[in-house]
PDB file of C-alpha atoms in Angstrom:
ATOM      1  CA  UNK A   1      21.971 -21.350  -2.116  1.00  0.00           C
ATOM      2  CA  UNK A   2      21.661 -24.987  -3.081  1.00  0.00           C
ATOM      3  CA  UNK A   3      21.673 -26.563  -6.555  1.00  0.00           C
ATOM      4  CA  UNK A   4      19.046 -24.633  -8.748  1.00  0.00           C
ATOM      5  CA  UNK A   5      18.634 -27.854 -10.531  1.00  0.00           C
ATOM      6  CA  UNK A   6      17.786 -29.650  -7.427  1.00  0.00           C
ATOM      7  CA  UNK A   7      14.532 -32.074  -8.600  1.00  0.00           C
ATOM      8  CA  UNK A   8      11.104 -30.682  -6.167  1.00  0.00           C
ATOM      9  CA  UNK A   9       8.596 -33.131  -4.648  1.00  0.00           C
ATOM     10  CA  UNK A  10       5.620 -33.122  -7.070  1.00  0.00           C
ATOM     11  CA  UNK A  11       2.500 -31.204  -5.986  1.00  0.00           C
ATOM     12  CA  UNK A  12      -0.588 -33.308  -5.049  1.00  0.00           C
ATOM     13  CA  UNK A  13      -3.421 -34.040  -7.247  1.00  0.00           C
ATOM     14  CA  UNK A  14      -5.691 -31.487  -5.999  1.00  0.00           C
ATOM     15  CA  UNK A  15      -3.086 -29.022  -5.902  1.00  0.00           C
ATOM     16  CA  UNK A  16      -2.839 -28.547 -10.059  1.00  0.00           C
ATOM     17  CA  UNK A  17      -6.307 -27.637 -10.493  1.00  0.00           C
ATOM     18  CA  UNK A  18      -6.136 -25.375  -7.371  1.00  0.00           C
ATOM     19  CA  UNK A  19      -3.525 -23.309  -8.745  1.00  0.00           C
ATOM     20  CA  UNK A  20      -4.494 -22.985 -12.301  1.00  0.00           C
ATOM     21  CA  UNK A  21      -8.083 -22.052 -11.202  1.00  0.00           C
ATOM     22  CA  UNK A  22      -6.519 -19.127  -8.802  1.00  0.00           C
ATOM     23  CA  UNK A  23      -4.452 -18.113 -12.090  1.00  0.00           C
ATOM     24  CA  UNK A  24      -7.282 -18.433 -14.403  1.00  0.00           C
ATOM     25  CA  UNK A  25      -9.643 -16.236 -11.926  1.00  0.00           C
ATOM     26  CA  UNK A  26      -7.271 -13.188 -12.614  1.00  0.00           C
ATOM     27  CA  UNK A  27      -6.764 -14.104 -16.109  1.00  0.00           C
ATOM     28  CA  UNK A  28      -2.806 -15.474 -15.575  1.00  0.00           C
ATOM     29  CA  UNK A  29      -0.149 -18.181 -15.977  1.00  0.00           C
ATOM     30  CA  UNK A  30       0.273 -19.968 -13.230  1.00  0.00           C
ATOM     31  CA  UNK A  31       3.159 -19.102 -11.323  1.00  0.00           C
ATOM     32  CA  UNK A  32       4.253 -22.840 -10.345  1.00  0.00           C
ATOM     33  CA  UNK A  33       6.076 -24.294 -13.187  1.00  0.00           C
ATOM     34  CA  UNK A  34       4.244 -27.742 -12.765  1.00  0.00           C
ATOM     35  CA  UNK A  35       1.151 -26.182 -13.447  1.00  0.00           C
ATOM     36  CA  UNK A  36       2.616 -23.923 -15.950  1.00  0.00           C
ATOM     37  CA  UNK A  37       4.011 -26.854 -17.856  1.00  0.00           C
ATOM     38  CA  UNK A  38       0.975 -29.222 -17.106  1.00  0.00           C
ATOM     39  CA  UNK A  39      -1.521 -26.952 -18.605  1.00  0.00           C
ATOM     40  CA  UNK A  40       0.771 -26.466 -21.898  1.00  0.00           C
ATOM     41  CA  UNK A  41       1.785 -22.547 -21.287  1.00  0.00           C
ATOM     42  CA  UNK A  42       5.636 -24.024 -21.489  1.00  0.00           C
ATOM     43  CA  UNK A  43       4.783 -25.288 -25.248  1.00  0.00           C
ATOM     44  CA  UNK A  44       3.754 -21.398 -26.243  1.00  0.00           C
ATOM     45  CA  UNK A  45       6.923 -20.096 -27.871  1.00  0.00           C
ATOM     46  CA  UNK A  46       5.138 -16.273 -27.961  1.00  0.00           C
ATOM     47  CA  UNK A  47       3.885 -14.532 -25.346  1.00  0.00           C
ATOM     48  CA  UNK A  48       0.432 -13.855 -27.185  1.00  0.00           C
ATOM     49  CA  UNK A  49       0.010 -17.684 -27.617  1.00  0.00           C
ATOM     50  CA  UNK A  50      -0.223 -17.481 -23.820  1.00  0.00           C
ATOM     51  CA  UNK A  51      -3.059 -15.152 -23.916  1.00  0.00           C
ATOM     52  CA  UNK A  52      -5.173 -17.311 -26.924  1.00  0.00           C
ATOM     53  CA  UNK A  53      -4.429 -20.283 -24.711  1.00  0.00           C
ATOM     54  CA  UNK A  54      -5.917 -19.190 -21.793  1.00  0.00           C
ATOM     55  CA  UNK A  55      -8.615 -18.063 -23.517  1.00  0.00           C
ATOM     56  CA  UNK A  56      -8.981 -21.556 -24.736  1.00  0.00           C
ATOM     57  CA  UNK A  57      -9.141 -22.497 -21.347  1.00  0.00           C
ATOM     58  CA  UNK A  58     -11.673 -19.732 -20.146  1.00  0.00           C
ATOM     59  CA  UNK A  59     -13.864 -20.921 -23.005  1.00  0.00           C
ATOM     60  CA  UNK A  60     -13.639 -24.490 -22.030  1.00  0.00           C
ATOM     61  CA  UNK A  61     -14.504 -23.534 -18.117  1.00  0.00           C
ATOM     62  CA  UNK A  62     -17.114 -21.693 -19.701  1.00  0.00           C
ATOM     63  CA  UNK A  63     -18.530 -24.809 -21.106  1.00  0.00           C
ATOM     64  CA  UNK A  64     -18.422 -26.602 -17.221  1.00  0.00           C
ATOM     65  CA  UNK A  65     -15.204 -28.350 -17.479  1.00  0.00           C
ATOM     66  CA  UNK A  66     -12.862 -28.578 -14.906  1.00  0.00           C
ATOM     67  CA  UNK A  67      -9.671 -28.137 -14.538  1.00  0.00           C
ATOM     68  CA  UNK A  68      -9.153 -31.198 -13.233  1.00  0.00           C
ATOM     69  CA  UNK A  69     -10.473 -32.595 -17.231  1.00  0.00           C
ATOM     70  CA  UNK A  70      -8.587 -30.103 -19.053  1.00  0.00           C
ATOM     71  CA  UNK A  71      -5.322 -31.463 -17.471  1.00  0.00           C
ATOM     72  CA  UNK A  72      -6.664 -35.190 -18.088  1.00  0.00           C
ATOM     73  CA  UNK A  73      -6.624 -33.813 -21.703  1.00  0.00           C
ATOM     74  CA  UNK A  74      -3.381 -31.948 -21.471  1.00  0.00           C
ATOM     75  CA  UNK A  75      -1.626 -34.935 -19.697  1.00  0.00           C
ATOM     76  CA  UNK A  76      -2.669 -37.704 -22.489  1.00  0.00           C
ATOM     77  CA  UNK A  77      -2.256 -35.328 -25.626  1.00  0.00           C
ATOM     78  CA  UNK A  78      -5.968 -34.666 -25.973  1.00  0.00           C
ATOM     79  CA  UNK A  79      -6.568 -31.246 -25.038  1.00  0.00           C
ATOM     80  CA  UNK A  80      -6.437 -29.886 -28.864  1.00  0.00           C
ATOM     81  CA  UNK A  81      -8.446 -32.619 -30.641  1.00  0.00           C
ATOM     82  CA  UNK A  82     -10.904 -31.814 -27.401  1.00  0.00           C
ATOM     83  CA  UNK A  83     -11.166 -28.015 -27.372  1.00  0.00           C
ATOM     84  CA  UNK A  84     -11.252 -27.941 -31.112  1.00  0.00           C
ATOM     85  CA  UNK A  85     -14.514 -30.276 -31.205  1.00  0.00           C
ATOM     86  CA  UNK A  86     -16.300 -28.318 -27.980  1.00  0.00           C
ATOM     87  CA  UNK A  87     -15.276 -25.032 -29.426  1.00  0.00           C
ATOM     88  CA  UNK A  88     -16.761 -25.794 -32.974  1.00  0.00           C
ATOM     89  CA  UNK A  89     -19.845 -26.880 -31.458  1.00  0.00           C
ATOM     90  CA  UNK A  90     -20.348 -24.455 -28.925  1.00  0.00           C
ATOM     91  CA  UNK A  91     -23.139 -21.542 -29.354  1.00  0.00           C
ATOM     92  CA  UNK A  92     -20.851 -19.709 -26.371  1.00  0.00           C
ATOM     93  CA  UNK A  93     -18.361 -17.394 -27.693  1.00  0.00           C
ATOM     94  CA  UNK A  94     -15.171 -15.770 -25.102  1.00  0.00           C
ATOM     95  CA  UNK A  95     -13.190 -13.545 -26.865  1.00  0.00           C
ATOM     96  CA  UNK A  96     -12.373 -13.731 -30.641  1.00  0.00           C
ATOM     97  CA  UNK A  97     -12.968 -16.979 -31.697  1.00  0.00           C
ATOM     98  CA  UNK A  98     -11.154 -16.801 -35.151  1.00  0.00           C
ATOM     99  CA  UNK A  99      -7.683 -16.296 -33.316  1.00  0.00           C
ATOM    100  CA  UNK A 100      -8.835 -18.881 -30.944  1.00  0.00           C
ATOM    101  CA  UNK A 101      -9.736 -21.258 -33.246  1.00  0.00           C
ATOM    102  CA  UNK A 102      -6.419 -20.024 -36.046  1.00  0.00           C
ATOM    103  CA  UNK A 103      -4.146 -20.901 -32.568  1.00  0.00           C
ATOM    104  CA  UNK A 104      -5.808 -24.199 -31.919  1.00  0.00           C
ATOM    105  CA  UNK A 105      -4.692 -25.275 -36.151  1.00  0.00           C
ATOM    106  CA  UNK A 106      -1.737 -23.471 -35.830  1.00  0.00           C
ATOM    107  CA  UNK A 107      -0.164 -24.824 -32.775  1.00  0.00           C
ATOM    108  CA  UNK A 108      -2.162 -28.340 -32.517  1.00  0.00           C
ATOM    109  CA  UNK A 109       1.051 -30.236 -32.994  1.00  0.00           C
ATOM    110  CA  UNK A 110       2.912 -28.264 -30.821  1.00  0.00           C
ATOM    111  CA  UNK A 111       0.426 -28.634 -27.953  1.00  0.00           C
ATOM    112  CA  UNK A 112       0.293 -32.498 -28.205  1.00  0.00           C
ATOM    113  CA  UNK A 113       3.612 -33.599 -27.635  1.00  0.00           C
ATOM    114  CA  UNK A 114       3.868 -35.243 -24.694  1.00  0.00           C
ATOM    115  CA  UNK A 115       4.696 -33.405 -21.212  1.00  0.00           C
ATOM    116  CA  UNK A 116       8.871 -32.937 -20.504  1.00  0.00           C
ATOM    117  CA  UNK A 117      10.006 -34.881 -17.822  1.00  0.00           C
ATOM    118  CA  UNK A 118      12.808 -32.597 -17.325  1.00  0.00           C
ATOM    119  CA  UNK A 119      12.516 -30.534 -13.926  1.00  0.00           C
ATOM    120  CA  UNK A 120      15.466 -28.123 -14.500  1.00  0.00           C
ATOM    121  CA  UNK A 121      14.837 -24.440 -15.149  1.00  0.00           C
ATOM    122  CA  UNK A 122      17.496 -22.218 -17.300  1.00  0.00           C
ATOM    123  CA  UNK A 123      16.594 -18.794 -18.073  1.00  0.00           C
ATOM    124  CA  UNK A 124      14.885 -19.131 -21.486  1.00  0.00           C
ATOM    125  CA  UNK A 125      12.154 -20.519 -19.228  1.00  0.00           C
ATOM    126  CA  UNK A 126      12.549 -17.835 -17.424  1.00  0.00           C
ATOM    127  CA  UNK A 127      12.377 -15.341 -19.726  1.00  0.00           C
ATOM    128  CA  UNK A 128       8.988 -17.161 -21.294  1.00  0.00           C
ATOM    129  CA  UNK A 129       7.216 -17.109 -18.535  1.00  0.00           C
ATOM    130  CA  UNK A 130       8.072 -13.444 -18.280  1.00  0.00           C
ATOM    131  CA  UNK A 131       7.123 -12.493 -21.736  1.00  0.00           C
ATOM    132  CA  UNK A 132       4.168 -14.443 -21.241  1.00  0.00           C
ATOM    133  CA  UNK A 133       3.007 -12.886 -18.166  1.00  0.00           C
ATOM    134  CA  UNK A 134       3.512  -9.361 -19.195  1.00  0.00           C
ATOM    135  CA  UNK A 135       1.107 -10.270 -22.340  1.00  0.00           C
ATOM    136  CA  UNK A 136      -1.558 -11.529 -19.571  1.00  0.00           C
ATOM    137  CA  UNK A 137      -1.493  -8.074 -17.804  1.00  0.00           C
ATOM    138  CA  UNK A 138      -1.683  -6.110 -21.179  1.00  0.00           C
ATOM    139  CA  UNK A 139      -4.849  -7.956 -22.499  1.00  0.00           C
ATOM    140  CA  UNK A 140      -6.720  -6.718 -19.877  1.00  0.00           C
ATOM    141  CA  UNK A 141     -10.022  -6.965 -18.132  1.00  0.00           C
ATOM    142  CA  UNK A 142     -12.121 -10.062 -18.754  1.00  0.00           C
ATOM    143  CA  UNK A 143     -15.528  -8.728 -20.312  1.00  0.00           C
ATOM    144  CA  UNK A 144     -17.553  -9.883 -17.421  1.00  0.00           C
ATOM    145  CA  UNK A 145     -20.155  -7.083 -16.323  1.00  0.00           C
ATOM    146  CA  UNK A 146     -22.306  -5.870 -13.314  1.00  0.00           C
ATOM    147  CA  UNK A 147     -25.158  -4.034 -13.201  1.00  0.00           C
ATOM    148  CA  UNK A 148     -24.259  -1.488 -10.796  1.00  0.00           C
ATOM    149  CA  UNK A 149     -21.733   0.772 -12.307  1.00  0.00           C
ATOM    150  CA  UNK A 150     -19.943   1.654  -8.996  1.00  0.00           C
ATOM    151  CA  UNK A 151     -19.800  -2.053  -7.640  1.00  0.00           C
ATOM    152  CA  UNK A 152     -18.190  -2.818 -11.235  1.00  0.00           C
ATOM    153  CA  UNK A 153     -15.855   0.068 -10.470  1.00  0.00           C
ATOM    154  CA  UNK A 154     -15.242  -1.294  -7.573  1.00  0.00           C
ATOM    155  CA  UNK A 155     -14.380  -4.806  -9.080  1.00  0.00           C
ATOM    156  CA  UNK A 156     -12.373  -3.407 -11.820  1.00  0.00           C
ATOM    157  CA  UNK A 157      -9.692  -1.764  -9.292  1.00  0.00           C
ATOM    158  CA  UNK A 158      -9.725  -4.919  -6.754  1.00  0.00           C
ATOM    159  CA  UNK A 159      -9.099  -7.040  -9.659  1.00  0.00           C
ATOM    160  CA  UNK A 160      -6.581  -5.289 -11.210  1.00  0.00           C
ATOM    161  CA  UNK A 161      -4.722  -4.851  -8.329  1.00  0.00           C
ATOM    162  CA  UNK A 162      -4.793  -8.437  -7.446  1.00  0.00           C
ATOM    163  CA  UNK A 163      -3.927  -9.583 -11.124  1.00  0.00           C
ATOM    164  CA  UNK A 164      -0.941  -7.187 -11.138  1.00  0.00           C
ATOM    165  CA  UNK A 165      -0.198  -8.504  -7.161  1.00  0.00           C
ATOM    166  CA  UNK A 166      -0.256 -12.309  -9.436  1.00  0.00           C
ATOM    167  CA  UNK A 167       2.407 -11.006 -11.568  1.00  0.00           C
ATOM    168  CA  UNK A 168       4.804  -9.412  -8.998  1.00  0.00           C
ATOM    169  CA  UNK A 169       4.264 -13.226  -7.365  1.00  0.00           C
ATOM    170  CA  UNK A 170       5.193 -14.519 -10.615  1.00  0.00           C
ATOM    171  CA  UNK A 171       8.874 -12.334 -10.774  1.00  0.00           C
ATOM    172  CA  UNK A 172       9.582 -13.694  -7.176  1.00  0.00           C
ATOM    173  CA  UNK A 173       9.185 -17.121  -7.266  1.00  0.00           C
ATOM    174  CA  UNK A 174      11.444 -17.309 -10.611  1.00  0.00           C
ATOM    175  CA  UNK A 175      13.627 -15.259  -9.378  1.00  0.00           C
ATOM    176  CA  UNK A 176      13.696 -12.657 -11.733  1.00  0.00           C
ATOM    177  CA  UNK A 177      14.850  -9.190 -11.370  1.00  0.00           C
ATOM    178  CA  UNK A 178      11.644  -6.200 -13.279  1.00  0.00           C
ATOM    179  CA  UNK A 179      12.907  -3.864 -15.527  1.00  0.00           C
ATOM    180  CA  UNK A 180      11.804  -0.011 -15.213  1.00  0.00           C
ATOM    181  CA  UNK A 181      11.317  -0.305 -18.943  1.00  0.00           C
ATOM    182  CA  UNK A 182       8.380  -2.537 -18.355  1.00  0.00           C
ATOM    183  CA  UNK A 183       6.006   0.139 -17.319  1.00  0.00           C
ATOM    184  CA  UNK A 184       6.204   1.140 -20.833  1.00  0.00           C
ATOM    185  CA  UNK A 185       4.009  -1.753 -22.397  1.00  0.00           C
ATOM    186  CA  UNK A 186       1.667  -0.941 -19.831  1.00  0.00           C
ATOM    187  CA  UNK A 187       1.185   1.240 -16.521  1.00  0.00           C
ATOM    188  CA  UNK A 188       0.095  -2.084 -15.234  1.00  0.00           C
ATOM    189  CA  UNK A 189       3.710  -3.213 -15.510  1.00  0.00           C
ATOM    190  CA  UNK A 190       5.112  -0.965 -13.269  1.00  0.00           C
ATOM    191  CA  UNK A 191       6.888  -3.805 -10.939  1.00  0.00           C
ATOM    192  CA  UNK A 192      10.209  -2.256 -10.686  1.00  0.00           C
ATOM    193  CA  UNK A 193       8.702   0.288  -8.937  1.00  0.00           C
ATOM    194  CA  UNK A 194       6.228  -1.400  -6.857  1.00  0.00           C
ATOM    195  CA  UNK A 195       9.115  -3.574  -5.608  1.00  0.00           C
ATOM    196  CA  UNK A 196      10.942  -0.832  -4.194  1.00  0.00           C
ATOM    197  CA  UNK A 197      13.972  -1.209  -6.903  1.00  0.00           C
ATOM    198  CA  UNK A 198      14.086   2.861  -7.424  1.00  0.00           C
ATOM    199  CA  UNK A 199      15.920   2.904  -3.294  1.00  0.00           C
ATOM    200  CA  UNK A 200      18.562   0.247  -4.771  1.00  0.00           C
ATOM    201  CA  UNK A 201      21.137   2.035  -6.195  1.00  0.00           C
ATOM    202  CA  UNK A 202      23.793  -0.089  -7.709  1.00  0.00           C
ATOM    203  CA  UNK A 203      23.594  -3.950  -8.696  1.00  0.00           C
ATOM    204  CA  UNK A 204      24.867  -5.468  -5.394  1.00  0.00           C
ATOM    205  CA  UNK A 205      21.265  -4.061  -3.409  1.00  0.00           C
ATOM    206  CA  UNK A 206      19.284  -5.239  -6.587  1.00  0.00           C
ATOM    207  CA  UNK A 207      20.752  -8.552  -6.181  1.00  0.00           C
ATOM    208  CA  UNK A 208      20.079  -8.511  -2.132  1.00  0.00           C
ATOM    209  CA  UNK A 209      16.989  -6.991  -2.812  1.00  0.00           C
ATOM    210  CA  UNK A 210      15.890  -9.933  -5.135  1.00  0.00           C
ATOM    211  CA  UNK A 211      17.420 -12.431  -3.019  1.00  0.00           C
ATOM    212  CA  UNK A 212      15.459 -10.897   0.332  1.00  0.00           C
ATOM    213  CA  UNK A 213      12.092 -11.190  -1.578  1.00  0.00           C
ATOM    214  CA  UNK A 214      12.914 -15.120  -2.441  1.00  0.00           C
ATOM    215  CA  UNK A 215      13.843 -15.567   0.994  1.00  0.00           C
ATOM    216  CA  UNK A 216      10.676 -14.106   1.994  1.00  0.00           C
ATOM    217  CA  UNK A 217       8.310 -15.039   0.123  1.00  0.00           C
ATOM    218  CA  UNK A 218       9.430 -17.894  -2.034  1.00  0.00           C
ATOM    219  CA  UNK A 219      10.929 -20.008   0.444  1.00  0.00           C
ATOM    220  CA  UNK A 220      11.836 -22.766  -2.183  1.00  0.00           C
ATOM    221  CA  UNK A 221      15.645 -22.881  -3.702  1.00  0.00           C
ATOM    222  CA  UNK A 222      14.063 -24.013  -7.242  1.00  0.00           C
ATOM    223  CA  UNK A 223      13.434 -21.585  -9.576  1.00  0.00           C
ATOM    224  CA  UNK A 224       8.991 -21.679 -10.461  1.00  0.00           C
ATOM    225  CA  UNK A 225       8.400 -23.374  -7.031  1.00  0.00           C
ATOM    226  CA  UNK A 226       7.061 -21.441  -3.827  1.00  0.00           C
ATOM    227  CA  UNK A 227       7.072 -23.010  -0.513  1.00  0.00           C
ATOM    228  CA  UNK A 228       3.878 -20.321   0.179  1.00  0.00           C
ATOM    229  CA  UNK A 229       0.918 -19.719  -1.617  1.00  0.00           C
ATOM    230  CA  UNK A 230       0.071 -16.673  -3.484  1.00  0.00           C
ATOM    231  CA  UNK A 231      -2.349 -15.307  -0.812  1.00  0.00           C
ATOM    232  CA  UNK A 232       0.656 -15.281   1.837  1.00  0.00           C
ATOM    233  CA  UNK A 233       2.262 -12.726  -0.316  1.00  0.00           C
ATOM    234  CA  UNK A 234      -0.823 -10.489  -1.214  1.00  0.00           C
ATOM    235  CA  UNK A 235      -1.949 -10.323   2.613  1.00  0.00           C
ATOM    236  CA  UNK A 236       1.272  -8.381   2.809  1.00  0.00           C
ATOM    237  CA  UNK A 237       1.257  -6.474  -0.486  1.00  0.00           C
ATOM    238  CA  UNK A 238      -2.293  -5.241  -0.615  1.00  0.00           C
ATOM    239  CA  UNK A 239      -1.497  -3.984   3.280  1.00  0.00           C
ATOM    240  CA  UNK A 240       1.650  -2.186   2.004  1.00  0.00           C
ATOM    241  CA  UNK A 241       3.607  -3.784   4.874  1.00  0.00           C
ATOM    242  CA  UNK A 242       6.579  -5.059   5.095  1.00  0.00           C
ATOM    243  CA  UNK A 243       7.599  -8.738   5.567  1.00  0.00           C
ATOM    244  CA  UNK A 244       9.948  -9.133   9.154  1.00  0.00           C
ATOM    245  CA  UNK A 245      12.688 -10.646   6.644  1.00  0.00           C
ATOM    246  CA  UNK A 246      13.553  -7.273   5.740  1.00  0.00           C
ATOM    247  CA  UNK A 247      13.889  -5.744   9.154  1.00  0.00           C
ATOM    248  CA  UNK A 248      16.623  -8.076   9.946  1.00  0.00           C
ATOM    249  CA  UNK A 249      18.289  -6.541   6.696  1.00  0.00           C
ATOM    250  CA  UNK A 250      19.263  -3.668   8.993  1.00  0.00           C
ATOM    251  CA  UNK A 251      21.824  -4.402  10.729  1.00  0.00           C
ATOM    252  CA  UNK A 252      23.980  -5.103   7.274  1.00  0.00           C
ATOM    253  CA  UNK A 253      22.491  -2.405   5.231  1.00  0.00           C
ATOM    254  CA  UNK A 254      20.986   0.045   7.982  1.00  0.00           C
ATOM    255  CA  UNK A 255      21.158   3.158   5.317  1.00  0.00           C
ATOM    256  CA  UNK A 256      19.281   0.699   2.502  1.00  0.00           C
ATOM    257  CA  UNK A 257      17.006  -0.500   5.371  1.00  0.00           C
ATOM    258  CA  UNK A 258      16.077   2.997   6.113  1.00  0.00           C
ATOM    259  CA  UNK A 259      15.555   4.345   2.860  1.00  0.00           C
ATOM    260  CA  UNK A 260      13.877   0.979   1.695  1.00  0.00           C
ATOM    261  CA  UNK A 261      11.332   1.643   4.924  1.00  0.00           C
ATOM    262  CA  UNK A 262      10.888   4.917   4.059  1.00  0.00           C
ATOM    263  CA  UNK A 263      10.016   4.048   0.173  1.00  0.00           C
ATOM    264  CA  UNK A 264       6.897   2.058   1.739  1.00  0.00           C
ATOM    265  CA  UNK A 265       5.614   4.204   3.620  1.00  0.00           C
ATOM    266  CA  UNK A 266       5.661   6.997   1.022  1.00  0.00           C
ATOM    267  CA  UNK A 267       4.240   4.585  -1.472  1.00  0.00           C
ATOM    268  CA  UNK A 268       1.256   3.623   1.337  1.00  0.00           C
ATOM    269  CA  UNK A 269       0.495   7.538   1.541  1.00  0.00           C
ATOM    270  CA  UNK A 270       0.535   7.362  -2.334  1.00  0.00           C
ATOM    271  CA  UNK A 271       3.631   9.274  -2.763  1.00  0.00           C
ATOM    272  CA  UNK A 272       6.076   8.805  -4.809  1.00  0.00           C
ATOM    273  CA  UNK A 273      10.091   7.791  -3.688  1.00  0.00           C
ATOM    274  CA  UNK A 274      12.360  11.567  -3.891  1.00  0.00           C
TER     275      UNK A 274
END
C-alpha cells in the first residue's frame, strides 16, 4: 500500500455538513477524519467527552442551527463562547444539561484552539476515535418517542442496527482490527463477530481479512478517509451479502473463502459460526 501519510484532497463544502448530519442522525462521530477533526471530536481526550459533545451539538440542532454554522463556529474558535450563550438561554433541554454545561467550562479552552493543519494519522488517533465510538454505541437510544408502540419498536431495532452498521464503517475506514472483548461493554459492540473474525484463525487471515474489507469498502490508502459513502457499505451489510472482493479471495485462501462464505450465511439464518 502507499504512504499512510500521503496528504487527501479536501472534501467540498457541502460535503462536511453532509457527513456530520448522517453521523449525528444515529447519534455518532463521524467516520471521516475531516469532519471528525472539523467538528472538534479530535480535541476530546475521553471517550465520554465525545458523547457530551455531541450532545452539545444535538442541542444546538435542536435550537435550528445548522451544521453548516456550528462548523463556522468550530472553524473560527467560536463554537464554546456560542453554545454556552444559546444553551444558557435556551428553555429546550437534550439530555443532562449540568454535564453539558460542566463539559462546555471544563473543556472551553481545549475546544478553541485553532484546527491542526496536520493531515497524518498515527494510531493514538486511532485508538480515540475508537474509544470514542464505542462510548457513542453504549449511550444509547436518543429519547425521541412515537406514539405507536410497535412503529417505535420498529424504529428502535432499524436504528440500532444502522448505528451499530455506523460503527463497523467507522473500524474499516481506519483500519482497525475489533476486539472480541468489545462485546463486553455492550452487546451492541459485538463487531468482531459481525465481521466474520471468529472463521480467521491465526493473525495472517485477520490481517487479510482487515485488509479485504479496506479494499472493499474503503477504497482510500489514508487512514479516516473512504473513497465510498457509508450507505455503499450498509446496502451490503443490512442484506448480509457479501461484497465480490471477497470471492476473488478464493483462489488464494479457498478453505478461508469457504468457511468465511459459510459464516454468512449461517449468520443470515441467525445462526451462530460452529
Amino acid at each position: 500500500m502507499a504512504n499512510a501519510n500521503t496528504k487527501p484532497s479536501d472534501l467540498s463544502p457541502e460535503q462536511y455538513p453532509e457527513i456530520f448530519l448522517e453521523a449525528q442522525y444515529l447519534r455518532m462521530i463521524p467516520y471521516d477524519y475531516r469532519v471528525w477533526d472539523r467538528y472538534l471530536y479530535s480535541k476530546c481526550p475521553e471517550p465520554d467527552d465525545a458523547v457530551l459533545l455531541l450532545g452539545v451539538h444535538v442541542w444546538l440542532m435542536k435550537l435550528k442551527f445548522t451544521a453548516g454554522i456550528i462548523g463556522e463556529w468550530c472553524e473560527n474558535g467560536e463554537f464554546v463562547e456560542n453554545a454556552r450563550k444559546y444553551i444558557r438561554e435556551s428553555n429546550y433541554v437534550y439530555g443532562n444539561r449540568s454535564k453539558i454545561e460542566g463539559f462546555l467550562e471544563q473543556r472551553g479552552a481545549v475546544l478553541t484552539t485553532p484546527l491542526s493543519s496536520d493531515t497524518t494519522l498515527g494510531t493514538q488517533s486511532t485508538d480515540q476515535w475508537l474509544a470514542q465510538g464505542r462510548a457513542c454505541v453504549k449511550s444509547g437510544r436518543p429519547s425521541e418517542k412515537h406514539s405507536n408502540p410497535r412503529v417505535m419498536a420498529q424504529m428502535d431495532d432499524d436504528w440500532i442496527k444502522k448505528r451499530n452498521a455506523y460503527f463497523t464503517f467507522g473500524v474499516i475506514v481506519w483500519g482497525a482490527l475489533p476486539s472480541p472483548l468489545w462485546v463486553l461493554e455492550n452487546i451492541n459492540l459485538d463487531t468482531y463477530f459481525d465481521m466474520g473474525f471468529p472463521v480467521a484463525h491465526n493473525s495472517y487471515l485477520n490481517d487479510e481479512l482487515t485488509l479485504r474489507y479496506i479494499n472493499a469498502f474503503r477504497g482510500s490508502i489514508i487512514k479516516g478517509v473512504s473513497q465510498y459513502p457509508f450507505e455503499n457499505f450498509y446496502k451490503f451489510w443490512s442484506s448480509e451479502t457479501l461484497h465480490p472482493r471477497f470471492e476473488q479471495w478464493k483462489e488464494t485462501e479457498p478453505v478461508f473463502t469457504e468457511n468465511f462464505r459459510t459464516f454468512w450465511k449461517r449468520k443470515a439464518s441467525g445462526q451462530k459460526p460452529e
